[in-house]
Short mmCIF file of C-alpha atoms in Angstrom, two decimals:
data_model
loop_
_atom_site.label_atom_id
_atom_site.label_comp_id
_atom_site.label_asym_id
_atom_site.label_seq_id
_atom_site.Cartn_x
_atom_site.Cartn_y
_atom_site.Cartn_z
CA MET M 6 24.96 238.62 -18.96
CA SER M 7 25.78 234.54 -19.63
CA THR M 8 24.13 233.03 -22.51
CA HIS M 9 24.10 229.04 -21.89
CA VAL M 10 24.61 227.25 -25.72
CA GLN M 11 22.79 223.70 -25.82
CA ILE M 12 24.44 221.32 -29.00
CA SER M 13 21.94 218.26 -29.43
CA ALA M 14 22.26 215.72 -32.70
CA GLY M 15 18.77 215.75 -34.51
CA PRO M 16 19.08 213.00 -37.76
CA VAL M 17 20.37 216.13 -39.98
CA GLY M 18 23.40 216.52 -37.82
CA GLY M 19 23.50 219.06 -34.65
CA THR M 20 21.74 221.90 -34.04
CA ILE M 21 22.97 224.98 -31.91
CA GLY M 22 20.35 227.31 -29.57
CA THR M 23 20.54 229.07 -26.83
CA SER M 24 18.32 228.38 -23.71
CA GLY M 25 15.10 229.92 -23.76
CA GLU M 26 15.03 229.91 -27.47
CA ALA M 27 14.23 227.24 -30.40
CA PRO M 28 16.71 225.00 -31.57
CA VAL M 29 18.22 226.70 -34.85
CA SER M 30 20.20 224.23 -37.99
CA PRO M 31 22.55 226.17 -39.47
CA PRO M 32 24.09 225.07 -42.47
CA GLY M 33 27.27 223.06 -41.42
CA PRO M 34 28.93 219.39 -41.80
CA GLY M 35 26.57 217.24 -40.51
CA ALA M 36 23.76 219.12 -42.59
CA PHE M 37 25.79 218.36 -45.42
CA ARG M 38 26.52 214.75 -45.27
CA SER M 39 22.78 214.35 -44.46
CA PHE M 40 22.22 215.97 -47.54
CA VAL M 41 24.56 214.21 -49.45
CA ALA M 42 22.78 210.98 -48.40
CA GLY M 43 19.98 211.80 -49.44
CA TRP M 44 20.90 212.76 -52.26
CA HIS M 45 23.35 209.24 -53.15
CA ASP M 46 19.86 207.26 -51.95
CA PHE M 47 17.40 209.34 -54.75
CA TRP M 48 19.77 208.05 -57.38
CA PHE M 49 21.53 205.00 -56.06
CA LYS M 50 19.30 203.17 -53.73
CA PRO M 51 19.20 199.45 -54.81
CA ALA M 52 15.85 199.20 -56.47
CA ASP M 53 13.50 195.90 -57.59
CA PRO M 54 13.83 196.50 -61.55
CA THR M 55 10.10 194.75 -61.76
CA VAL M 56 8.54 197.91 -62.91
CA LEU M 57 10.97 198.39 -65.15
CA GLY M 58 10.49 195.16 -66.83
CA LEU M 59 6.58 195.83 -66.78
CA ILE M 60 7.69 199.42 -68.63
CA ARG M 61 9.87 197.52 -71.17
CA ILE M 62 6.70 195.19 -72.26
CA CYS M 63 4.29 197.96 -72.38
CA CYS M 64 7.04 200.32 -74.65
CA GLY M 65 7.86 197.20 -76.70
CA LEU M 66 4.11 196.56 -77.27
CA MET M 67 3.55 200.10 -77.91
CA LEU M 68 6.81 199.93 -80.52
CA LEU M 69 6.11 196.77 -82.40
CA TYR M 70 2.00 198.64 -82.86
CA VAL M 71 3.09 201.53 -84.72
CA HIS M 72 6.36 200.27 -86.77
CA VAL M 73 3.40 197.20 -87.85
CA LEU M 74 1.25 200.30 -88.94
CA GLN M 75 4.05 202.15 -90.64
CA GLY M 76 4.94 198.42 -92.74
CA LEU M 77 1.63 198.95 -94.67
CA GLN M 78 2.78 202.12 -95.73
CA LEU M 79 6.48 201.41 -96.33
CA GLN M 80 6.90 203.11 -99.63
CA GLU M 81 5.16 205.57 -99.25
CA LEU M 82 6.81 207.18 -95.75
CA PHE M 83 10.33 205.46 -96.17
CA GLY M 84 11.12 204.58 -100.20
CA ALA M 85 12.91 206.51 -102.65
CA ASP M 86 9.37 208.24 -104.08
CA ALA M 87 8.77 208.56 -100.45
CA TRP M 88 6.58 211.57 -99.65
CA LEU M 89 9.69 212.99 -99.09
CA ASN M 90 11.69 211.59 -101.28
CA VAL M 91 15.31 209.99 -100.25
CA GLU M 92 17.42 213.07 -102.26
CA THR M 93 15.35 215.60 -100.58
CA ALA M 94 15.67 213.95 -97.03
CA ASN M 95 19.55 213.69 -97.55
CA SER M 96 19.62 217.48 -98.48
CA LEU M 97 17.98 218.58 -95.40
CA ARG M 98 20.22 216.40 -93.22
CA ARG M 99 23.53 217.31 -94.90
CA GLU M 100 22.72 221.45 -95.97
CA MET M 101 19.90 222.80 -94.23
CA PRO M 102 20.81 225.87 -92.74
CA GLY M 103 20.34 226.42 -88.81
CA LEU M 104 20.12 230.08 -88.06
CA PRO M 105 21.36 231.79 -85.04
CA PRO M 106 19.91 233.97 -82.42
CA PRO M 107 18.49 237.15 -83.03
CA ASP M 108 20.30 238.61 -80.43
CA GLY M 109 23.91 238.54 -81.89
CA TRP M 110 25.45 235.78 -79.80
CA VAL M 111 26.81 233.99 -83.09
CA GLU M 112 28.64 236.08 -85.03
CA PRO M 113 28.14 235.60 -88.87
CA GLU M 114 30.82 235.19 -91.44
CA PRO M 115 30.18 238.29 -94.13
CA VAL M 116 28.29 237.45 -97.03
CA GLY M 117 30.21 236.86 -100.09
CA ARG M 118 33.39 235.84 -98.21
CA PRO M 119 34.93 232.57 -98.69
CA VAL M 120 33.50 229.88 -96.30
CA PRO M 121 35.78 227.22 -95.25
CA GLY M 122 35.50 223.47 -96.99
CA MET M 123 33.36 224.87 -99.49
CA SER M 124 34.16 225.98 -102.86
CA TRP M 125 33.03 228.94 -104.67
CA ASP M 126 30.16 227.20 -106.69
CA GLN M 127 29.41 225.42 -103.89
CA VAL M 128 28.54 228.23 -102.44
CA VAL M 129 26.93 229.86 -104.61
CA ALA M 130 24.56 226.51 -104.93
CA TYR M 131 23.60 226.62 -101.78
CA ARG M 132 22.68 230.17 -102.30
CA GLU M 133 20.30 229.21 -105.19
CA ARG M 134 19.09 226.13 -103.29
CA TRP M 135 18.46 228.02 -99.37
CA GLY M 136 18.42 231.41 -100.38
CA MET M 137 20.93 232.36 -98.29
CA ASP M 138 24.45 232.39 -97.76
CA PRO M 139 26.47 229.25 -95.92
CA GLY M 140 28.62 232.03 -93.79
CA VAL M 141 25.47 233.50 -92.77
CA ALA M 142 24.01 229.77 -91.37
CA MET M 143 25.12 228.93 -87.99
CA THR M 144 25.26 225.30 -88.85
CA ARG M 145 24.62 223.48 -91.49
CA GLY M 146 22.77 220.11 -91.67
CA GLN M 147 21.39 217.75 -88.83
CA ALA M 148 22.35 215.39 -86.89
CA MET M 149 20.28 212.69 -87.85
CA PHE M 150 20.77 208.72 -88.54
CA SER M 151 18.78 205.98 -90.43
CA VAL M 152 19.08 203.37 -92.50
CA TRP M 153 16.16 204.18 -94.78
CA PHE M 154 18.83 207.15 -96.36
CA HIS M 155 20.65 204.24 -97.60
CA LEU M 156 18.44 201.74 -98.64
CA THR M 157 15.89 202.12 -100.84
CA ASP M 158 15.35 198.59 -102.74
CA PRO M 159 11.54 197.94 -102.19
CA THR M 160 12.58 193.86 -101.73
CA ALA M 161 15.37 194.71 -98.92
CA MET M 162 13.34 197.18 -97.04
CA LEU M 163 10.54 194.72 -96.95
CA VAL M 164 12.99 192.10 -95.40
CA LEU M 165 14.65 194.69 -93.04
CA HIS M 166 11.59 195.76 -92.02
CA TYR M 167 10.96 192.24 -90.72
CA ALA M 168 14.30 192.10 -89.17
CA MET M 169 13.03 195.13 -86.91
CA LEU M 170 9.88 193.68 -86.13
CA VAL M 171 11.83 190.11 -84.29
CA VAL M 172 13.70 193.00 -83.00
CA VAL M 173 11.04 194.79 -81.35
CA GLY M 174 9.56 191.23 -80.70
CA LEU M 175 12.58 190.07 -78.94
CA PHE M 176 13.49 193.30 -76.99
CA THR M 177 9.33 193.22 -75.83
CA LEU M 178 10.00 189.76 -74.35
CA GLY M 179 12.76 190.57 -72.80
CA VAL M 180 15.74 188.39 -75.04
CA GLY M 181 18.96 189.63 -74.53
CA THR M 182 17.93 192.38 -73.37
CA ARG M 183 21.18 194.37 -72.92
CA VAL M 184 21.84 194.04 -76.76
CA THR M 185 18.00 194.36 -78.28
CA SER M 186 17.42 197.40 -76.61
CA VAL M 187 20.10 199.46 -78.29
CA LEU M 188 18.83 197.65 -81.78
CA ALA M 189 15.26 199.04 -80.90
CA TRP M 190 16.28 202.25 -79.80
CA VAL M 191 18.53 202.80 -83.20
CA THR M 192 15.01 200.75 -85.25
CA ALA M 193 13.25 203.36 -83.31
CA LEU M 194 15.42 206.36 -84.49
CA SER M 195 15.76 204.94 -87.50
CA TYR M 196 11.23 205.42 -88.85
CA VAL M 197 11.45 208.64 -86.92
CA HIS M 198 14.35 210.44 -88.17
CA ARG M 199 14.04 209.13 -92.16
CA ALA M 200 9.83 210.32 -91.79
CA THR M 201 9.75 213.68 -90.21
CA LEU M 202 6.46 214.95 -91.93
CA ALA M 203 4.91 211.50 -89.89
CA THR M 204 6.48 212.61 -86.74
CA PHE M 205 4.53 213.55 -83.49
CA GLY M 206 4.98 214.04 -79.99
CA MET M 207 4.05 210.26 -79.37
CA ASP M 208 7.71 209.46 -81.38
CA THR M 209 9.88 211.96 -79.47
CA MET M 210 8.22 209.73 -75.75
CA LEU M 211 8.46 206.93 -77.37
CA ALA M 212 12.83 207.33 -78.27
CA LEU M 213 13.08 208.69 -74.58
CA LEU M 214 11.52 205.80 -73.09
CA LEU M 215 14.01 203.77 -75.37
CA LEU M 216 16.89 205.83 -74.14
CA TYR M 217 16.16 205.45 -71.04
CA LEU M 218 15.16 201.72 -70.74
CA MET M 219 18.67 200.78 -72.96
CA PHE M 220 20.79 201.81 -69.85
CA SER M 221 18.17 200.16 -67.61
CA PRO M 222 18.66 196.93 -66.30
CA CYS M 223 15.09 196.24 -68.12
CA GLY M 224 15.23 192.91 -68.71
CA ALA M 225 16.10 191.60 -65.11
CA ALA M 226 11.91 190.59 -64.31
CA LEU M 227 9.51 190.07 -66.57
CA SER M 228 11.55 188.56 -69.78
CA VAL M 229 13.11 185.83 -70.63
CA ASP M 230 16.51 186.69 -69.95
CA ARG M 231 14.80 186.54 -66.18
CA LEU M 232 13.39 182.90 -67.12
CA ILE M 233 16.90 181.91 -68.05
CA ALA M 234 18.23 183.42 -64.84
CA ARG M 235 15.81 181.27 -62.83
CA TYR M 236 16.54 178.20 -64.71
CA ARG M 237 20.21 178.39 -63.53
CA VAL M 238 19.26 179.08 -60.22
CA MET M 239 16.86 176.24 -60.06
CA ARG M 240 19.18 173.89 -61.81
CA ARG M 241 22.14 174.23 -59.19
CA ALA M 242 20.04 173.62 -56.35
CA LEU M 243 18.68 170.55 -57.65
CA ASP M 244 22.37 169.49 -58.90
CA ARG M 245 23.19 170.08 -55.20
CA HIS M 246 20.26 167.99 -53.84
CA LYS M 247 18.86 171.52 -52.38
CA PRO M 248 15.43 172.20 -51.89
CA VAL M 249 14.71 175.26 -54.79
CA PRO M 250 14.42 178.80 -53.63
CA ALA M 251 10.90 179.96 -53.05
CA LEU M 252 9.17 183.19 -55.50
CA LEU M 253 12.75 183.85 -55.68
CA ARG M 254 12.78 187.48 -57.16
CA PRO M 255 15.22 189.66 -59.01
CA ALA M 256 17.92 191.56 -57.11
CA PRO M 257 17.50 195.06 -56.16
CA ARG M 258 19.94 197.26 -58.06
CA PRO M 259 20.83 201.03 -58.32
CA SER M 260 20.89 201.52 -61.74
CA ALA M 261 17.22 200.40 -61.56
CA ASN M 262 16.51 203.13 -59.06
CA PHE M 263 18.56 205.62 -61.04
CA ALA M 264 17.32 204.58 -64.28
CA LEU M 265 13.62 204.85 -62.75
CA ARG M 266 14.80 208.29 -61.43
CA LEU M 267 15.60 209.91 -65.23
CA LEU M 268 12.10 208.81 -65.82
CA GLN M 269 10.05 210.66 -63.02
CA VAL M 270 12.38 213.75 -63.39
CA HIS M 271 12.23 214.03 -66.84
CA PHE M 272 8.00 213.41 -66.97
CA CYS M 273 7.97 216.04 -64.01
CA ILE M 274 9.87 218.60 -66.27
CA ILE M 275 7.64 217.38 -69.68
CA TYR M 276 4.65 218.40 -67.39
CA PHE M 277 5.92 221.52 -65.99
CA ALA M 278 6.93 222.79 -69.41
CA SER M 279 3.55 221.48 -71.09
CA GLY M 280 1.69 224.02 -68.24
CA ALA M 281 4.14 226.79 -68.13
CA SER M 282 3.33 226.91 -71.99
CA LYS M 283 -0.19 226.98 -71.61
CA LEU M 284 -0.26 229.76 -69.53
CA GLN M 285 1.07 231.73 -72.80
CA GLY M 286 -2.52 231.39 -74.81
CA ALA M 287 -5.34 232.73 -74.03
CA ALA M 288 -7.92 229.97 -74.55
CA TRP M 289 -6.30 228.42 -71.55
CA TRP M 290 -7.27 231.49 -69.80
CA ASN M 291 -11.02 232.52 -70.94
CA GLY M 292 -11.67 228.14 -71.12
CA THR M 293 -11.71 228.01 -75.07
CA ALA M 294 -8.79 225.71 -75.40
CA LEU M 295 -10.52 222.21 -74.51
CA TRP M 296 -13.32 222.96 -77.23
CA GLN M 297 -10.64 224.01 -79.33
CA THR M 298 -9.11 220.53 -78.88
CA THR M 299 -12.14 218.83 -79.33
CA MET M 300 -13.30 220.31 -82.71
CA ASN M 301 -10.12 219.74 -84.24
CA TYR M 302 -10.08 217.34 -86.42
CA GLU M 303 -6.19 216.47 -87.26
CA PHE M 304 -6.61 214.57 -84.02
CA ALA M 305 -10.26 213.92 -83.88
CA GLY M 306 -10.98 210.34 -83.72
CA PRO M 307 -14.09 208.56 -85.19
CA ARG M 308 -17.03 209.74 -84.36
CA SER M 309 -20.03 208.36 -83.27
CA GLU M 310 -23.76 209.19 -83.43
CA ALA M 311 -23.86 209.12 -79.44
CA ALA M 312 -20.68 211.91 -79.08
CA THR M 313 -21.92 214.05 -81.02
CA ALA M 314 -25.24 214.62 -79.76
CA ALA M 315 -23.59 214.48 -76.22
CA LEU M 316 -21.08 218.15 -77.75
CA ARG M 317 -24.70 219.36 -79.24
CA SER M 318 -26.39 218.61 -76.03
CA LEU M 319 -23.52 220.30 -74.65
CA THR M 320 -23.63 223.61 -76.61
CA GLN M 321 -27.13 224.15 -76.19
CA HIS M 322 -26.70 224.57 -72.45
CA ARG M 323 -24.23 227.90 -71.75
CA TRP M 324 -23.83 227.65 -68.08
CA VAL M 325 -23.09 223.40 -68.44
CA TRP M 326 -20.91 223.98 -71.19
CA GLU M 327 -18.77 227.12 -69.36
CA LEU M 328 -18.61 224.99 -66.15
CA ALA M 329 -17.44 221.67 -68.14
CA MET M 330 -14.29 223.60 -70.65
CA ASN M 331 -13.10 225.55 -67.44
CA ALA M 332 -12.97 223.13 -64.93
CA GLY M 333 -11.66 220.84 -67.64
CA ALA M 334 -8.81 224.05 -68.53
CA LEU M 335 -8.27 224.40 -64.46
CA PHE M 336 -7.85 220.81 -63.83
CA THR M 337 -5.05 220.73 -66.71
CA LEU M 338 -3.26 223.41 -65.69
CA ALA M 339 -3.20 222.64 -62.13
CA LEU M 340 -2.21 219.41 -62.81
CA GLU M 341 0.33 220.13 -64.96
CA LEU M 342 1.92 223.19 -63.27
CA GLY M 343 1.49 220.61 -59.45
CA LEU M 344 2.10 217.54 -60.43
CA PRO M 345 5.88 217.83 -60.95
CA PHE M 346 6.40 219.29 -57.28
CA LEU M 347 3.39 217.06 -55.03
CA VAL M 348 4.21 213.85 -56.60
CA TRP M 349 7.99 213.43 -54.37
CA PHE M 350 5.32 213.68 -51.19
CA PRO M 351 4.20 210.07 -50.56
CA ARG M 352 0.81 210.92 -49.21
CA LEU M 353 -0.47 212.50 -52.40
CA ARG M 354 1.71 210.78 -54.67
CA TRP M 355 -1.49 208.26 -55.05
CA PRO M 356 -4.20 211.39 -55.61
CA VAL M 357 -1.65 212.71 -58.28
CA VAL M 358 -0.90 209.89 -60.15
CA THR M 359 -4.67 209.06 -60.58
CA ALA M 360 -5.54 212.77 -61.45
CA ALA M 361 -2.42 212.38 -64.53
CA VAL M 362 -4.48 209.40 -65.78
CA MET M 363 -7.27 210.62 -65.98
CA LEU M 364 -5.97 212.87 -67.33
CA HIS M 365 -4.66 210.71 -70.32
CA VAL M 366 -7.54 208.39 -70.71
CA GLY M 367 -9.42 211.82 -70.79
CA ILE M 368 -7.07 212.87 -73.65
CA ALA M 369 -7.15 209.91 -75.46
CA MET M 370 -11.04 210.07 -75.57
CA MET M 371 -11.52 213.37 -76.50
CA MET M 372 -8.75 213.15 -79.30
CA GLY M 373 -8.83 209.70 -80.66
CA GLY M 374 -5.87 210.73 -82.86
CA LEU M 375 -3.19 210.40 -79.45
CA GLY M 376 -4.54 207.32 -78.26
CA THR M 377 -1.31 205.94 -78.53
CA PHE M 378 0.43 209.19 -76.90
CA SER M 379 -1.49 208.66 -74.20
CA LEU M 380 -0.48 204.97 -73.83
CA LEU M 381 2.66 205.91 -73.79
CA MET M 382 2.83 209.14 -71.44
CA LEU M 383 0.76 206.30 -68.90
CA THR M 384 3.81 203.59 -69.47
CA ILE M 385 6.37 206.35 -68.16
CA LEU M 386 3.44 207.29 -65.76
CA LEU M 387 4.09 203.47 -64.05
CA SER M 388 8.27 204.54 -63.34
CA PHE M 389 5.75 206.29 -60.33
CA VAL M 390 4.23 202.74 -59.37
CA PRO M 391 5.96 201.39 -56.49
CA ALA M 392 7.60 197.80 -56.90
CA GLN M 393 5.65 196.39 -53.96
CA ALA M 394 2.48 197.49 -56.20
CA VAL M 395 3.25 195.27 -59.24
CA HIS M 396 3.84 192.34 -56.51
CA ALA M 397 0.86 192.70 -55.18
CA LEU M 398 -0.92 192.66 -59.09
CA LEU M 399 0.81 189.33 -59.97
CA ALA M 400 0.14 187.63 -56.14
CA ARG M 401 -3.46 188.72 -56.96
CA LEU M 402 -3.01 187.02 -60.65
CA GLY M 403 -1.92 183.91 -58.81
CA ARG M 404 -4.70 183.04 -56.03
CA GLY M 405 -6.29 180.00 -56.10
CA SER M 406 -3.59 178.76 -58.02
CA ALA M 407 -4.05 174.61 -57.96
CA ARG M 408 -0.74 172.97 -55.85
CA LEU M 409 1.46 169.90 -57.82
CA TRP M 410 3.67 167.55 -56.91
CA LEU M 411 7.06 166.94 -59.20
CA ALA M 412 8.39 163.80 -58.39
CA PHE M 413 12.49 162.95 -60.20
CA ASN M 414 15.89 162.02 -59.44
CA SER M 415 18.47 164.71 -58.75
CA ARG M 416 20.63 161.68 -59.81
CA GLN M 417 19.50 162.18 -63.65
CA PRO M 418 20.64 165.28 -65.54
CA ASN M 419 17.78 164.64 -67.51
CA GLN M 420 15.24 164.95 -65.07
CA VAL M 421 17.14 167.56 -63.38
CA ARG M 422 17.16 170.07 -66.50
CA ALA M 423 12.79 169.28 -66.39
CA ALA M 424 12.57 169.85 -63.04
CA ALA M 425 14.35 173.10 -62.97
CA LEU M 426 12.64 174.53 -66.34
CA ALA M 427 9.56 173.69 -64.50
CA HIS M 428 10.29 175.57 -61.86
CA ALA M 429 11.90 178.87 -63.70
CA PHE M 430 8.40 179.24 -64.41
CA ASP M 431 6.78 178.55 -61.26
CA PHE M 432 6.03 181.91 -60.30
CA TRP M 433 3.60 181.21 -57.48
CA GLY M 434 5.00 178.40 -55.99
CA GLN M 435 2.53 175.71 -57.39
CA LEU M 436 5.29 173.01 -56.98
CA ARG M 437 6.44 171.33 -54.66
CA ASP M 438 9.22 168.28 -54.90
CA VAL M 439 9.65 164.69 -54.28
CA ASP M 440 13.39 163.76 -54.44
CA PHE M 441 14.04 159.85 -55.05
CA ALA M 442 17.87 160.67 -54.30
CA THR M 443 17.11 161.74 -51.17
CA ALA M 444 16.01 160.12 -48.09
CA GLN M 445 13.99 162.63 -46.48
CA ARG M 446 10.21 163.82 -48.15
CA PRO M 447 7.41 166.06 -47.47
CA ALA M 448 5.32 164.55 -44.87
CA ASP M 449 2.31 165.37 -47.03
CA ALA M 450 4.06 163.73 -50.08
CA PRO M 451 2.27 161.50 -52.62
CA GLY M 452 3.85 157.93 -52.85
CA VAL M 453 5.17 157.44 -56.43
CA ALA M 454 7.06 154.73 -57.78
CA PRO M 455 10.80 155.78 -58.38
CA ALA M 456 11.10 153.75 -61.53
CA ALA M 457 8.49 155.55 -63.38
CA GLY M 458 11.19 158.44 -63.79
CA LEU M 459 9.74 162.22 -63.66
CA GLN M 460 6.10 162.63 -62.40
CA LEU M 461 3.86 165.01 -61.96
CA VAL M 462 0.80 164.77 -59.44
CA GLY M 463 -2.38 166.85 -58.73
CA ASP M 464 -4.89 167.45 -56.01
CA ASP M 465 -6.56 163.94 -57.56
CA GLY M 466 -3.65 162.22 -56.78
CA GLU M 467 -2.92 160.62 -60.20
CA ALA M 468 0.68 160.67 -61.34
CA VAL M 469 1.34 161.31 -65.19
CA THR M 470 4.53 160.92 -67.32
CA GLY M 471 5.90 161.72 -70.81
CA TYR M 472 3.69 163.90 -73.17
CA PRO M 473 0.51 164.28 -70.64
CA LEU M 474 2.84 164.94 -68.00
CA TRP M 475 3.56 167.94 -69.90
CA GLU M 476 0.56 169.14 -71.27
CA ARG M 477 -1.18 168.71 -67.58
CA LEU M 478 1.65 171.61 -67.12
CA ALA M 479 1.29 173.67 -69.03
CA ARG M 480 -2.62 174.25 -68.24
CA SER M 481 -2.09 174.10 -64.18
CA LEU M 482 1.02 176.16 -64.16
CA ARG M 483 -0.10 179.93 -64.68
CA GLY M 484 3.15 180.45 -65.47
CA LEU M 485 2.86 178.52 -68.60
CA TRP M 486 -0.45 179.19 -69.39
CA PRO M 487 0.06 180.93 -73.00
CA LEU M 488 1.99 177.49 -74.25
CA ALA M 489 -1.32 175.30 -72.92
CA LEU M 490 -3.25 177.37 -76.40
CA LEU M 491 -0.68 175.23 -78.09
CA SER M 492 -2.02 171.56 -76.55
CA TRP M 493 -5.21 172.54 -78.31
CA LEU M 494 -4.21 173.02 -82.18
CA PRO M 495 -4.63 169.61 -83.99
CA GLY M 496 -2.19 166.92 -84.22
CA VAL M 497 0.08 168.79 -81.52
CA ALA M 498 -1.23 166.03 -78.65
CA ARG M 499 -0.29 163.06 -81.21
CA ALA M 500 3.33 164.45 -82.29
CA GLY M 501 3.80 165.10 -78.95
CA ARG M 502 2.98 161.85 -77.72
CA ALA M 503 5.35 160.29 -79.68
CA LEU M 504 8.15 162.56 -78.95
CA ALA M 505 7.32 161.67 -75.31
CA PRO M 506 5.58 158.86 -74.66
CA ALA M 507 3.95 158.33 -71.02
CA GLY M 508 6.03 155.33 -68.85
CA GLY M 509 5.70 153.46 -65.96
CA ALA M 510 3.40 154.76 -63.23
CA THR M 511 0.16 156.62 -64.36
CA ALA M 512 -2.30 155.84 -61.59
CA GLY M 513 -3.49 152.66 -59.66
CA GLN M 514 -1.53 150.96 -57.10
CA ASP M 515 1.97 151.61 -58.95
CA ALA M 516 1.19 155.09 -58.63
CA HIS M 517 0.77 155.03 -54.98
CA GLU M 518 3.65 153.51 -54.42
CA PRO M 519 6.12 154.76 -51.34
CA VAL M 520 9.24 156.38 -52.24
CA GLY M 521 11.94 153.84 -52.40
CA ALA M 522 10.17 150.89 -53.53
CA GLY M 523 11.52 148.86 -55.83
CA ARG M 524 14.86 149.54 -55.23
CA SER M 525 17.72 147.39 -53.46
#
């Protein structure tokens, strides 16, 4: 009896099967190559860094908020006579014993024998301080660093604290991100390692997020670094008498995808470990965990009469209480154990991410003391949001924006710099150019006088120069709206008109002369 063997190429390599049977896909070179290619694309396929830029802004704001609050108690938390004074803190980081596992993995030194690197007097002092022989300890001290272990002068501490706040602010804005991201991480660890009594899960998550951002191109989008890069591209194009690129986006990078994957995988590990640990406690099986959490005054936020009345009403109806508490416990367990697996399916990603948002919003509402922790977890959850969704949101913000014409001479370096700067902030394509140095111009371009220099023309056909140009640009160009607030401050307009007086045509007949008028 002969068997016909058929080999066909599939998406994962060759499939071998006999006639009359379903094809079988044994592991082979083709399947291995497909696995390697998928693994490579999962980690290193170039990705848009816009999501990382958004995560950087949220993380920086959280870090700035935390350090501003810590600065209000700088001496109580980090001073020489803090709650954990500097002498005790240094003793802990240098001498604190690390006990070996109780199953004999590590063979301790016999008690009473000399310890390498320690004199007998030091051994005796260590024994008196810690109640154990140093030879029994697996490790002595902790791998910690903080500038507050060494700097204790109140004035110097205050100056350094403000300098650290400036660093965090620059990191949030995306200024020199390759450097400020490292400094922000060092700053966060300096505060965390010194004030161990005031450290909880939020500080751990913050240090973790900063570590991944430090190795990512988080400054390649939504940053001052990106504005500088856009300015250089715009100026290079204008210097060559070419049209500026429209809606220039950051280039996809493999490092952006790698950082996002690290955040996603670590988030899944955190969720699964949290859900698995909950299964070890009886409170999550009998449905009382949420009630115990709500009644914990260590984390509870400010109470209101409405919240107190709602809780009292809940306890007066047993079946409602049982339904709410058990449903909440089952929802939490199902989400934390299921998200690490379900979030990788595209069809289930948005429902699972939405459920995670609901969970952390609920934590923030029920446990006001964990509001910052919830915000930070939501920030890490942004790593699952595709860049297209962020760009779609940004596009919505630019809907209905005013259209403006910018007239300049690309043969004048100062006008090219000014035009490039304006285009660098033009995130929604509001500006169109009229270049006096070229013979061609758009058919619908307004008539402007070349002698007037740099000019801005709105829908009303009025051309403005000097300070009125920059004032109107800041109030019309949506990328400059934060700076527009300065134009309403007393004295700013007068100073601006003195530094940049309006010249040439502003309105009327001269403002509508055709391009090239007045040139020989």
